[in-house]
PDB file of C-alpha atoms in Angstrom:
ATOM      1  CA  MET I  17     -60.778   0.144  28.701  1.00  0.00           C
ATOM      2  CA  THR I  18     -62.912   3.036  27.451  1.00  0.00           C
ATOM      3  CA  HIS I  19     -60.328   5.815  27.335  1.00  0.00           C
ATOM      4  CA  PRO I  20     -56.672   6.069  26.305  1.00  0.00           C
ATOM      5  CA  ARG I  21     -53.965   5.878  28.902  1.00  0.00           C
ATOM      6  CA  LEU I  22     -52.650   9.274  29.973  1.00  0.00           C
ATOM      7  CA  LEU I  23     -49.079   9.851  28.856  1.00  0.00           C
ATOM      8  CA  ARG I  24     -47.229  11.466  31.739  1.00  0.00           C
ATOM      9  CA  TYR I  25     -45.282  14.107  29.804  1.00  0.00           C
ATOM     10  CA  ALA I  26     -47.246  14.516  26.570  1.00  0.00           C
ATOM     11  CA  GLY I  27     -49.397  17.388  27.808  1.00  0.00           C
ATOM     12  CA  THR I  28     -46.582  19.280  29.488  1.00  0.00           C
ATOM     13  CA  SER I  29     -45.500  20.892  26.212  1.00  0.00           C
ATOM     14  CA  ARG I  30     -47.273  22.440  23.216  1.00  0.00           C
ATOM     15  CA  GLN I  31     -44.610  21.073  20.929  1.00  0.00           C
ATOM     16  CA  ALA I  32     -45.338  18.249  18.543  1.00  0.00           C
ATOM     17  CA  LEU I  33     -45.112  15.038  20.544  1.00  0.00           C
ATOM     18  CA  ALA I  34     -42.147  13.919  18.453  1.00  0.00           C
ATOM     19  CA  ALA I  35     -40.262  17.019  19.667  1.00  0.00           C
ATOM     20  CA  ASN I  36     -41.224  16.611  23.343  1.00  0.00           C
ATOM     21  CA  ALA I  37     -37.907  15.574  24.892  1.00  0.00           C
ATOM     22  CA  ASP I  38     -39.360  14.438  28.229  1.00  0.00           C
ATOM     23  CA  HIS I  39     -41.921  12.186  26.565  1.00  0.00           C
ATOM     24  CA  GLY I  40     -39.387  10.957  24.035  1.00  0.00           C
ATOM     25  CA  PHE I  41     -36.966   9.943  26.751  1.00  0.00           C
ATOM     26  CA  ALA I  42     -39.595   8.017  28.739  1.00  0.00           C
ATOM     27  CA  ALA I  43     -41.063   6.402  25.611  1.00  0.00           C
ATOM     28  CA  GLY I  44     -37.599   5.163  24.700  1.00  0.00           C
ATOM     29  CA  TYR I  45     -37.638   2.967  27.808  1.00  0.00           C
ATOM     30  CA  ALA I  46     -41.125   1.510  27.287  1.00  0.00           C
ATOM     31  CA  LEU I  47     -40.980  -2.097  26.048  1.00  0.00           C
ATOM     32  CA  CYS I  48     -43.699  -4.412  24.742  1.00  0.00           C
ATOM     33  CA  HIS I  49     -44.660  -7.894  25.846  1.00  0.00           C
ATOM     34  CA  TYR I  50     -46.446  -8.720  22.603  1.00  0.00           C
ATOM     35  CA  GLY I  51     -48.375 -11.808  23.628  1.00  0.00           C
ATOM     36  CA  ALA I  52     -49.983 -10.024  26.573  1.00  0.00           C
ATOM     37  CA  GLY I  53     -50.393  -6.630  24.897  1.00  0.00           C
ATOM     38  CA  ALA I  54     -48.448  -5.223  27.836  1.00  0.00           C
ATOM     39  CA  VAL I  55     -46.028  -2.313  28.162  1.00  0.00           C
ATOM     40  CA  TYR I  56     -43.221  -2.303  30.720  1.00  0.00           C
ATOM     41  CA  SER I  57     -41.206   0.809  31.596  1.00  0.00           C
ATOM     42  CA  PHE I  58     -37.679  -0.327  32.336  1.00  0.00           C
ATOM     43  CA  ILE I  59     -35.516   1.701  34.690  1.00  0.00           C
ATOM     44  CA  PRO I  60     -31.792   0.880  34.783  1.00  0.00           C
ATOM     45  CA  LYS I  61     -30.616  -0.714  38.066  1.00  0.00           C
ATOM     46  CA  ASN I  62     -34.213  -1.741  38.850  1.00  0.00           C
ATOM     47  CA  ALA I  63     -33.990  -5.459  38.024  1.00  0.00           C
ATOM     48  CA  CYS I  64     -33.877  -4.366  34.389  1.00  0.00           C
ATOM     49  CA  SER I  65     -31.684  -7.251  33.177  1.00  0.00           C
ATOM     50  CA  THR I  66     -34.086  -9.745  34.734  1.00  0.00           C
ATOM     51  CA  LEU I  67     -37.008  -8.093  32.956  1.00  0.00           C
ATOM     52  CA  ARG I  68     -35.246  -7.728  29.606  1.00  0.00           C
ATOM     53  CA  VAL I  69     -34.132 -11.364  29.578  1.00  0.00           C
ATOM     54  CA  SER I  70     -37.643 -12.415  30.564  1.00  0.00           C
ATOM     55  CA  LEU I  71     -39.172 -10.299  27.770  1.00  0.00           C
ATOM     56  CA  ALA I  72     -36.708 -11.666  25.224  1.00  0.00           C
ATOM     57  CA  LEU I  73     -37.784 -15.193  26.150  1.00  0.00           C
ATOM     58  CA  ALA I  74     -41.498 -14.288  26.210  1.00  0.00           C
ATOM     59  CA  ASN I  75     -41.321 -12.533  22.822  1.00  0.00           C
ATOM     60  CA  GLY I  76     -39.497 -15.448  21.200  1.00  0.00           C
ATOM     61  CA  ALA I  77     -36.284 -13.569  20.484  1.00  0.00           C
ATOM     62  CA  ILE I  78     -34.030 -16.019  22.340  1.00  0.00           C
ATOM     63  CA  GLY I  79     -34.475 -19.692  23.011  1.00  0.00           C
ATOM     64  CA  GLY I  80     -32.746 -20.036  26.370  1.00  0.00           C
ATOM     65  CA  LEU I  81     -30.643 -18.428  29.063  1.00  0.00           C
ATOM     66  CA  GLU I  82     -27.422 -19.328  27.268  1.00  0.00           C
ATOM     67  CA  GLN I  83     -28.316 -16.435  24.915  1.00  0.00           C
ATOM     68  CA  TRP I  84     -28.946 -13.932  27.708  1.00  0.00           C
ATOM     69  CA  SER I  85     -26.316 -11.408  26.530  1.00  0.00           C
ATOM     70  CA  TRP I  86     -28.506 -10.747  23.457  1.00  0.00           C
ATOM     71  CA  ILE I  87     -30.251  -8.091  25.556  1.00  0.00           C
ATOM     72  CA  HIS I  88     -27.192  -5.837  25.606  1.00  0.00           C
ATOM     73  CA  HIS I  89     -27.358  -5.418  21.829  1.00  0.00           C
ATOM     74  CA  ASN I  90     -31.147  -5.087  21.675  1.00  0.00           C
ATOM     75  CA  ASN I  91     -32.279  -2.465  24.162  1.00  0.00           C
ATOM     76  CA  PRO I  92     -34.569  -0.787  21.561  1.00  0.00           C
ATOM     77  CA  THR I  93     -35.842  -3.999  19.944  1.00  0.00           C
ATOM     78  CA  PHE I  94     -39.157  -4.216  21.802  1.00  0.00           C
ATOM     79  CA  ARG I  95     -39.636  -0.436  22.127  1.00  0.00           C
ATOM     80  CA  ALA I  96     -43.304   0.597  22.204  1.00  0.00           C
ATOM     81  CA  GLY I  97     -44.691   2.873  19.504  1.00  0.00           C
ATOM     82  CA  LEU I  98     -47.380   5.472  20.165  1.00  0.00           C
ATOM     83  CA  ARG I  99     -50.164   3.045  19.264  1.00  0.00           C
ATOM     84  CA  ASP I 100     -48.672   0.443  21.609  1.00  0.00           C
ATOM     85  CA  LEU I 101     -48.577   3.006  24.424  1.00  0.00           C
ATOM     86  CA  ALA I 102     -52.155   4.123  23.867  1.00  0.00           C
ATOM     87  CA  THR I 103     -53.706   0.668  23.482  1.00  0.00           C
ATOM     88  CA  ALA I 104     -51.734  -1.407  26.007  1.00  0.00           C
ATOM     89  CA  ARG I 105     -53.928  -3.872  27.872  1.00  0.00           C
ATOM     90  CA  PHE I 106     -51.614  -3.921  30.896  1.00  0.00           C
ATOM     91  CA  THR I 107     -48.826  -1.605  32.061  1.00  0.00           C
ATOM     92  CA  PHE I 108     -46.251  -2.011  34.802  1.00  0.00           C
ATOM     93  CA  VAL I 109     -43.002  -0.628  36.190  1.00  0.00           C
ATOM     94  CA  ILE I 110     -40.509  -1.663  38.864  1.00  0.00           C
ATOM     95  CA  LEU I 111     -39.333   1.005  41.308  1.00  0.00           C
ATOM     96  CA  ARG I 112     -36.426   0.915  43.737  1.00  0.00           C
ATOM     97  CA  CYS I 113     -35.448   2.773  46.883  1.00  0.00           C
ATOM     98  CA  PRO I 114     -33.397   5.734  45.553  1.00  0.00           C
ATOM     99  CA  HIS I 115     -30.718   5.342  48.225  1.00  0.00           C
ATOM    100  CA  ALA I 116     -30.271   1.658  47.375  1.00  0.00           C
ATOM    101  CA  ARG I 117     -30.255   2.343  43.628  1.00  0.00           C
ATOM    102  CA  LEU I 118     -27.527   4.992  43.897  1.00  0.00           C
ATOM    103  CA  ALA I 119     -25.445   2.747  46.163  1.00  0.00           C
ATOM    104  CA  SER I 120     -25.902  -0.136  43.740  1.00  0.00           C
ATOM    105  CA  VAL I 121     -24.710   1.799  40.699  1.00  0.00           C
ATOM    106  CA  PHE I 122     -21.707   3.062  42.649  1.00  0.00           C
ATOM    107  CA  LEU I 123     -20.632  -0.399  43.825  1.00  0.00           C
ATOM    108  CA  ASP I 124     -21.218  -1.934  40.398  1.00  0.00           C
ATOM    109  CA  LYS I 125     -20.411   0.655  37.736  1.00  0.00           C
ATOM    110  CA  ILE I 126     -18.095   3.083  39.521  1.00  0.00           C
ATOM    111  CA  VAL I 127     -16.058   0.786  41.782  1.00  0.00           C
ATOM    112  CA  GLY I 128     -15.915  -1.710  38.903  1.00  0.00           C
ATOM    113  CA  ARG I 129     -14.728   1.068  36.560  1.00  0.00           C
ATOM    114  CA  GLN I 130     -17.321   0.247  33.966  1.00  0.00           C
ATOM    115  CA  PRO I 131     -18.067   2.709  31.092  1.00  0.00           C
ATOM    116  CA  GLU I 132     -20.144   4.808  33.488  1.00  0.00           C
ATOM    117  CA  TYR I 133     -17.015   5.501  35.548  1.00  0.00           C
ATOM    118  CA  TRP I 134     -15.138   6.716  32.485  1.00  0.00           C
ATOM    119  CA  GLN I 135     -18.071   8.866  31.390  1.00  0.00           C
ATOM    120  CA  LEU I 136     -18.075  10.526  34.816  1.00  0.00           C
ATOM    121  CA  ASN I 137     -14.312  10.899  34.647  1.00  0.00           C
ATOM    122  CA  ARG I 138     -14.530  12.686  31.291  1.00  0.00           C
ATOM    123  CA  ALA I 139     -17.238  14.986  32.642  1.00  0.00           C
ATOM    124  CA  THR I 140     -14.835  16.106  35.389  1.00  0.00           C
ATOM    125  CA  GLY I 141     -11.966  16.704  32.981  1.00  0.00           C
ATOM    126  CA  ASP I 142     -10.306  13.355  33.771  1.00  0.00           C
ATOM    127  CA  ARG I 143      -9.808  14.240  37.423  1.00  0.00           C
ATOM    128  CA  LEU I 144     -11.074  11.089  39.142  1.00  0.00           C
ATOM    129  CA  ASP I 145      -8.391   9.336  41.181  1.00  0.00           C
ATOM    130  CA  PRO I 146      -9.336   5.796  42.283  1.00  0.00           C
ATOM    131  CA  ALA I 147      -6.920   6.114  45.203  1.00  0.00           C
ATOM    132  CA  ARG I 148      -9.012   8.989  46.576  1.00  0.00           C
ATOM    133  CA  PHE I 149     -12.434   9.052  44.925  1.00  0.00           C
ATOM    134  CA  CYS I 150     -15.150   7.749  47.262  1.00  0.00           C
ATOM    135  CA  PHE I 151     -18.920   7.478  47.568  1.00  0.00           C
ATOM    136  CA  ARG I 152     -19.139  10.929  49.186  1.00  0.00           C
ATOM    137  CA  ASP I 153     -17.378  12.399  46.137  1.00  0.00           C
ATOM    138  CA  PHE I 154     -19.682  10.475  43.795  1.00  0.00           C
ATOM    139  CA  VAL I 155     -22.814  11.792  45.505  1.00  0.00           C
ATOM    140  CA  GLY I 156     -21.382  15.301  45.384  1.00  0.00           C
ATOM    141  CA  LEU I 157     -20.798  15.105  41.635  1.00  0.00           C
ATOM    142  CA  VAL I 158     -24.185  13.567  40.861  1.00  0.00           C
ATOM    143  CA  THR I 159     -26.258  15.888  43.039  1.00  0.00           C
ATOM    144  CA  GLY I 160     -24.134  19.049  43.155  1.00  0.00           C
ATOM    145  CA  PRO I 161     -23.501  21.983  40.807  1.00  0.00           C
ATOM    146  CA  GLU I 162     -20.038  21.087  39.533  1.00  0.00           C
ATOM    147  CA  LEU I 163     -21.151  19.260  36.381  1.00  0.00           C
ATOM    148  CA  ALA I 164     -23.732  21.965  35.635  1.00  0.00           C
ATOM    149  CA  ALA I 165     -21.047  24.566  34.845  1.00  0.00           C
ATOM    150  CA  ASP I 166     -20.599  26.336  31.521  1.00  0.00           C
ATOM    151  CA  GLY I 167     -24.288  26.786  30.741  1.00  0.00           C
ATOM    152  CA  MET I 168     -25.321  23.155  31.204  1.00  0.00           C
ATOM    153  CA  GLU I 169     -28.711  22.391  32.683  1.00  0.00           C
ATOM    154  CA  PRO I 170     -28.948  22.483  36.514  1.00  0.00           C
ATOM    155  CA  ARG I 171     -29.584  18.725  36.675  1.00  0.00           C
ATOM    156  CA  ALA I 172     -26.506  17.899  34.601  1.00  0.00           C
ATOM    157  CA  GLY I 173     -25.068  15.517  37.189  1.00  0.00           C
ATOM    158  CA  LEU I 174     -28.371  13.776  37.851  1.00  0.00           C
ATOM    159  CA  VAL I 175     -29.094  13.174  34.169  1.00  0.00           C
ATOM    160  CA  LEU I 176     -25.546  12.438  33.002  1.00  0.00           C
ATOM    161  CA  ASN I 177     -26.180   8.697  32.979  1.00  0.00           C
ATOM    162  CA  GLU I 178     -29.326   6.564  32.863  1.00  0.00           C
ATOM    163  CA  HIS I 179     -28.183   4.381  35.754  1.00  0.00           C
ATOM    164  CA  TRP I 180     -28.576   7.172  38.304  1.00  0.00           C
ATOM    165  CA  ARG I 181     -31.032   9.436  36.472  1.00  0.00           C
ATOM    166  CA  PRO I 182     -34.192   9.992  38.583  1.00  0.00           C
ATOM    167  CA  GLN I 183     -36.719   7.209  38.168  1.00  0.00           C
ATOM    168  CA  VAL I 184     -39.631   9.581  37.522  1.00  0.00           C
ATOM    169  CA  ASP I 185     -37.983  10.548  34.210  1.00  0.00           C
ATOM    170  CA  PHE I 186     -38.554   7.011  32.891  1.00  0.00           C
ATOM    171  CA  LEU I 187     -42.315   6.928  33.541  1.00  0.00           C
ATOM    172  CA  VAL I 188     -44.154   7.219  30.248  1.00  0.00           C
ATOM    173  CA  TYR I 189     -47.599   6.949  31.904  1.00  0.00           C
ATOM    174  CA  ALA I 190     -49.189   9.024  34.642  1.00  0.00           C
ATOM    175  CA  GLU I 191     -50.469   5.767  36.165  1.00  0.00           C
ATOM    176  CA  TYR I 192     -49.650   2.094  35.743  1.00  0.00           C
ATOM    177  CA  ASP I 193     -51.793  -0.968  36.293  1.00  0.00           C
ATOM    178  CA  ALA I 194     -49.105  -2.357  38.583  1.00  0.00           C
ATOM    179  CA  TRP I 195     -46.291  -0.732  40.549  1.00  0.00           C
ATOM    180  CA  TYR I 196     -43.706  -3.230  41.747  1.00  0.00           C
ATOM    181  CA  ALA I 197     -40.474  -2.829  43.726  1.00  0.00           C
ATOM    182  CA  VAL I 198     -37.024  -4.388  43.575  1.00  0.00           C
ATOM    183  CA  GLU I 199     -37.341  -4.901  47.317  1.00  0.00           C
ATOM    184  CA  ARG I 200     -40.447  -7.067  46.742  1.00  0.00           C
ATOM    185  CA  MET I 201     -39.537  -9.033  43.637  1.00  0.00           C
ATOM    186  CA  ALA I 202     -41.084 -12.262  44.876  1.00  0.00           C
ATOM    187  CA  ALA I 203     -44.488 -10.579  44.926  1.00  0.00           C
ATOM    188  CA  ALA I 204     -43.874  -9.100  41.464  1.00  0.00           C
ATOM    189  CA  ARG I 205     -42.925 -12.524  40.082  1.00  0.00           C
ATOM    190  CA  THR I 206     -46.132 -14.106  41.370  1.00  0.00           C
ATOM    191  CA  ASP I 207     -48.383 -11.246  40.248  1.00  0.00           C
ATOM    192  CA  LEU I 208     -46.946 -10.997  36.716  1.00  0.00           C
ATOM    193  CA  ALA I 209     -47.289 -14.739  36.206  1.00  0.00           C
ATOM    194  CA  GLU I 210     -50.929 -14.600  37.295  1.00  0.00           C
ATOM    195  CA  ARG I 211     -51.928 -11.433  35.442  1.00  0.00           C
ATOM    196  CA  ILE I 212     -50.125 -11.695  32.086  1.00  0.00           C
ATOM    197  CA  GLY I 213     -48.360 -15.058  32.123  1.00  0.00           C
ATOM    198  CA  LEU I 214     -44.875 -13.516  32.225  1.00  0.00           C
ATOM    199  CA  GLU I 215     -42.287 -15.750  33.867  1.00  0.00           C
ATOM    200  CA  LEU I 216     -39.556 -13.674  35.488  1.00  0.00           C
ATOM    201  CA  VAL I 217     -36.148 -15.297  35.131  1.00  0.00           C
ATOM    202  CA  ASP I 218     -33.597 -14.076  37.677  1.00  0.00           C
ATOM    203  CA  ALA I 219     -30.686 -12.710  35.639  1.00  0.00           C
ATOM    204  CA  ARG I 220     -28.424 -11.839  38.572  1.00  0.00           C
ATOM    205  CA  PRO I 221     -26.344 -15.037  38.380  1.00  0.00           C
ATOM    206  CA  LEU I 222     -25.783 -14.252  34.693  1.00  0.00           C
ATOM    207  CA  THR I 223     -24.961 -10.548  34.839  1.00  0.00           C
ATOM    208  CA  ARG I 224     -23.174 -10.543  38.232  1.00  0.00           C
ATOM    209  CA  HIS I 225     -24.112  -6.871  38.663  1.00  0.00           C
ATOM    210  CA  GLY I 226     -25.595  -7.080  42.147  1.00  0.00           C
ATOM    211  CA  THR I 227     -24.248  -7.372  45.669  1.00  0.00           C
ATOM    212  CA  ASP I 228     -25.924 -10.743  46.204  1.00  0.00           C
ATOM    213  CA  ARG I 229     -22.605 -12.466  45.404  1.00  0.00           C
ATOM    214  CA  PHE I 230     -20.775 -10.720  48.278  1.00  0.00           C
ATOM    215  CA  ASP I 231     -20.691 -11.027  52.040  1.00  0.00           C
ATOM    216  CA  LEU I 232     -22.211  -7.690  53.015  1.00  0.00           C
ATOM    217  CA  LEU I 233     -20.643  -5.518  55.694  1.00  0.00           C
ATOM    218  CA  ASP I 234     -22.741  -3.247  57.905  1.00  0.00           C
ATOM    219  CA  SER I 235     -19.881  -0.970  58.938  1.00  0.00           C
ATOM    220  CA  ALA I 236     -16.372  -0.029  57.867  1.00  0.00           C
ATOM    221  CA  PRO I 237     -13.292  -1.283  59.717  1.00  0.00           C
ATOM    222  CA  GLY I 238     -13.181   0.591  63.003  1.00  0.00           C
ATOM    223  CA  GLY I 239     -16.886   1.428  62.776  1.00  0.00           C
ATOM    224  CA  GLY I 240     -18.823   4.060  60.875  1.00  0.00           C
ATOM    225  CA  SER I 241     -19.808   4.159  57.223  1.00  0.00           C
ATOM    226  CA  PHE I 242     -17.899   3.378  54.040  1.00  0.00           C
ATOM    227  CA  ALA I 243     -18.665   6.866  52.665  1.00  0.00           C
ATOM    228  CA  ASP I 244     -15.006   7.885  52.500  1.00  0.00           C
ATOM    229  CA  MET I 245     -13.361   4.594  51.543  1.00  0.00           C
ATOM    230  CA  PRO I 246     -11.704   5.099  48.114  1.00  0.00           C
ATOM    231  CA  LEU I 247     -12.506   3.043  45.039  1.00  0.00           C
ATOM    232  CA  ALA I 248      -9.230   1.120  45.167  1.00  0.00           C
ATOM    233  CA  ALA I 249      -9.921  -0.119  48.705  1.00  0.00           C
ATOM    234  CA  LEU I 250     -13.531  -0.982  47.856  1.00  0.00           C
ATOM    235  CA  ALA I 251     -12.366  -2.917  44.780  1.00  0.00           C
ATOM    236  CA  GLU I 252      -9.959  -4.854  46.994  1.00  0.00           C
ATOM    237  CA  LEU I 253     -12.826  -5.713  49.334  1.00  0.00           C
ATOM    238  CA  GLN I 254     -14.882  -6.975  46.413  1.00  0.00           C
ATOM    239  CA  ALA I 255     -11.981  -9.046  45.135  1.00  0.00           C
ATOM    240  CA  GLY I 256     -12.039 -10.758  48.525  1.00  0.00           C
ATOM    241  CA  GLY I 257     -15.773 -11.480  48.244  1.00  0.00           C
ATOM    242  CA  ARG I 258     -16.979  -8.670  50.512  1.00  0.00           C
ATOM    243  CA  ALA I 259     -18.774  -5.373  49.939  1.00  0.00           C
ATOM    244  CA  PRO I 260     -20.575  -2.700  51.958  1.00  0.00           C
ATOM    245  CA  ALA I 261     -24.289  -3.125  52.442  1.00  0.00           C
ATOM    246  CA  HIS I 262     -26.076  -0.294  50.649  1.00  0.00           C
ATOM    247  CA  ALA I 263     -26.977   1.508  53.878  1.00  0.00           C
ATOM    248  CA  ALA I 264     -23.369   1.249  55.079  1.00  0.00           C
ATOM    249  CA  LEU I 265     -22.203   3.642  52.352  1.00  0.00           C
ATOM    250  CA  TYR I 266     -24.203   6.463  53.931  1.00  0.00           C
ATOM    251  CA  ASP I 267     -23.802   8.721  56.906  1.00  0.00           C
ATOM    252  CA  ALA I 268     -26.661  11.017  57.945  1.00  0.00           C
ATOM    253  CA  ALA I 269     -25.482  13.935  55.808  1.00  0.00           C
ATOM    254  CA  LEU I 270     -25.239  11.833  52.639  1.00  0.00           C
ATOM    255  CA  ALA I 271     -28.624  10.223  53.259  1.00  0.00           C
ATOM    256  CA  ASP I 272     -30.194  13.689  53.537  1.00  0.00           C
ATOM    257  CA  THR I 273     -28.431  14.948  50.399  1.00  0.00           C
ATOM    258  CA  VAL I 274     -29.733  12.038  48.343  1.00  0.00           C
ATOM    259  CA  ALA I 275     -33.209  12.402  49.841  1.00  0.00           C
ATOM    260  CA  ARG I 276     -33.356  16.025  48.714  1.00  0.00           C
ATOM    261  CA  SER I 277     -32.002  15.377  45.240  1.00  0.00           C
ATOM    262  CA  TYR I 278     -34.224  12.352  44.634  1.00  0.00           C
ATOM    263  CA  ALA I 279     -37.237  13.679  46.531  1.00  0.00           C
ATOM    264  CA  ASP I 280     -39.692  12.885  43.729  1.00  0.00           C
ATOM    265  CA  ASP I 281     -38.412   9.310  43.488  1.00  0.00           C
ATOM    266  CA  LEU I 282     -38.694   8.861  47.245  1.00  0.00           C
ATOM    267  CA  ALA I 283     -42.212  10.246  47.291  1.00  0.00           C
ATOM    268  CA  LEU I 284     -43.269   8.063  44.370  1.00  0.00           C
ATOM    269  CA  TYR I 285     -41.886   4.964  46.075  1.00  0.00           C
ATOM    270  CA  ALA I 286     -43.475   5.821  49.424  1.00  0.00           C
ATOM    271  CA  GLY I 287     -46.815   6.555  47.777  1.00  0.00           C
ATOM    272  CA  ARG I 288     -46.976   3.466  45.545  1.00  0.00           C
ATOM    273  CA  ILE I 289     -44.982   0.882  47.503  1.00  0.00           C
ATOM    274  CA  GLY I 290     -44.774   2.190  51.087  1.00  0.00           C
ATOM    275  CA  SER I 291     -41.950   3.501  53.248  1.00  0.00           C
ATOM    276  CA  GLU I 292     -41.141   0.347  55.184  1.00  0.00           C
ATOM    277  CA  THR I 293     -38.865  -1.105  52.478  1.00  0.00           C
ATOM    278  CA  LEU I 294     -36.868   2.097  51.967  1.00  0.00           C
ATOM    279  CA  THR I 295     -33.222   1.950  53.036  1.00  0.00           C
ATOM    280  CA  PHE I 296     -34.002   4.741  55.511  1.00  0.00           C
ATOM    281  CA  PRO I 297     -37.724   4.341  56.300  1.00  0.00           C
ATOM    282  CA  ASN I 298     -37.852   7.437  58.508  1.00  0.00           C
ATOM    283  CA  ILE I 299     -36.097   9.782  56.083  1.00  0.00           C
ATOM    284  CA  LYS I 300     -37.825  13.101  55.507  1.00  0.00           C
ATOM    285  CA  ILE I 301     -39.585  13.256  52.127  1.00  0.00           C
ATOM    286  CA  ASP I 302     -40.332  16.696  50.731  1.00  0.00           C
ATOM    287  CA  SER I 303     -41.903  16.410  47.291  1.00  0.00           C
ATOM    288  CA  LYS I 304     -45.059  17.191  45.374  1.00  0.00           C
ATOM    289  CA  GLU I 305     -45.268  13.586  44.175  1.00  0.00           C
ATOM    290  CA  ILE I 306     -47.242  12.293  47.175  1.00  0.00           C
TER     291      ILE I 306
END
């Protein structure tokens, strides 16, 4: 390589790079695979546990899958420094359909009342009621103006938590050597093994964060979407081994709302991966990213 890699956000501000918040955020999610001289940008809910376990094994930090939970205490351990970013021999990132990612975090973190649920609850003044709160309400809080009150930034809901923050915010580079997708992980596994010798170890059976352990339902009882089913009822479904398919959480209005709010993510995915593996392949995309 004869020139340094272009850092996506470095030139957007005249501040010292150390004070550039956009770059600093993205750089905080760039991890090194030392043996390959590679940098990986990890995006929460985008097979990130699989990649972090795989990196921990590849970098010699853990000796086997029985130590997989080490990753939860070591998110910054392999963080790339500026020299690492500039001299990386290979760079890659894994994208995900924005509609699927938002549905996934809802079914995992919000229905499961993980810390992300309680963070959202505090942001609303402790007003979430599991007997009433539903996916439609969640989308409204994340994409709407309510959490941006009292002088907060307009994107307050979108950036409240890393698990639903727009994917473009995590990109430390303007371009990557490889753009992969959660929806095409088999291809990513083969390509990474061939190009940098990284063996991807599927962490889903360990973390149990995904919907792969459930029988997935394409429609709610009586037909229609699960958009208005409250958390308590969804949790009961999950306890019985069932869950909505990601697309089944949406009606047309919700799909359009998410498409507008995550337009840059949609455009990035369509441009780098293609539209055919989106949850809604024919959704309108209106963004400067393409």
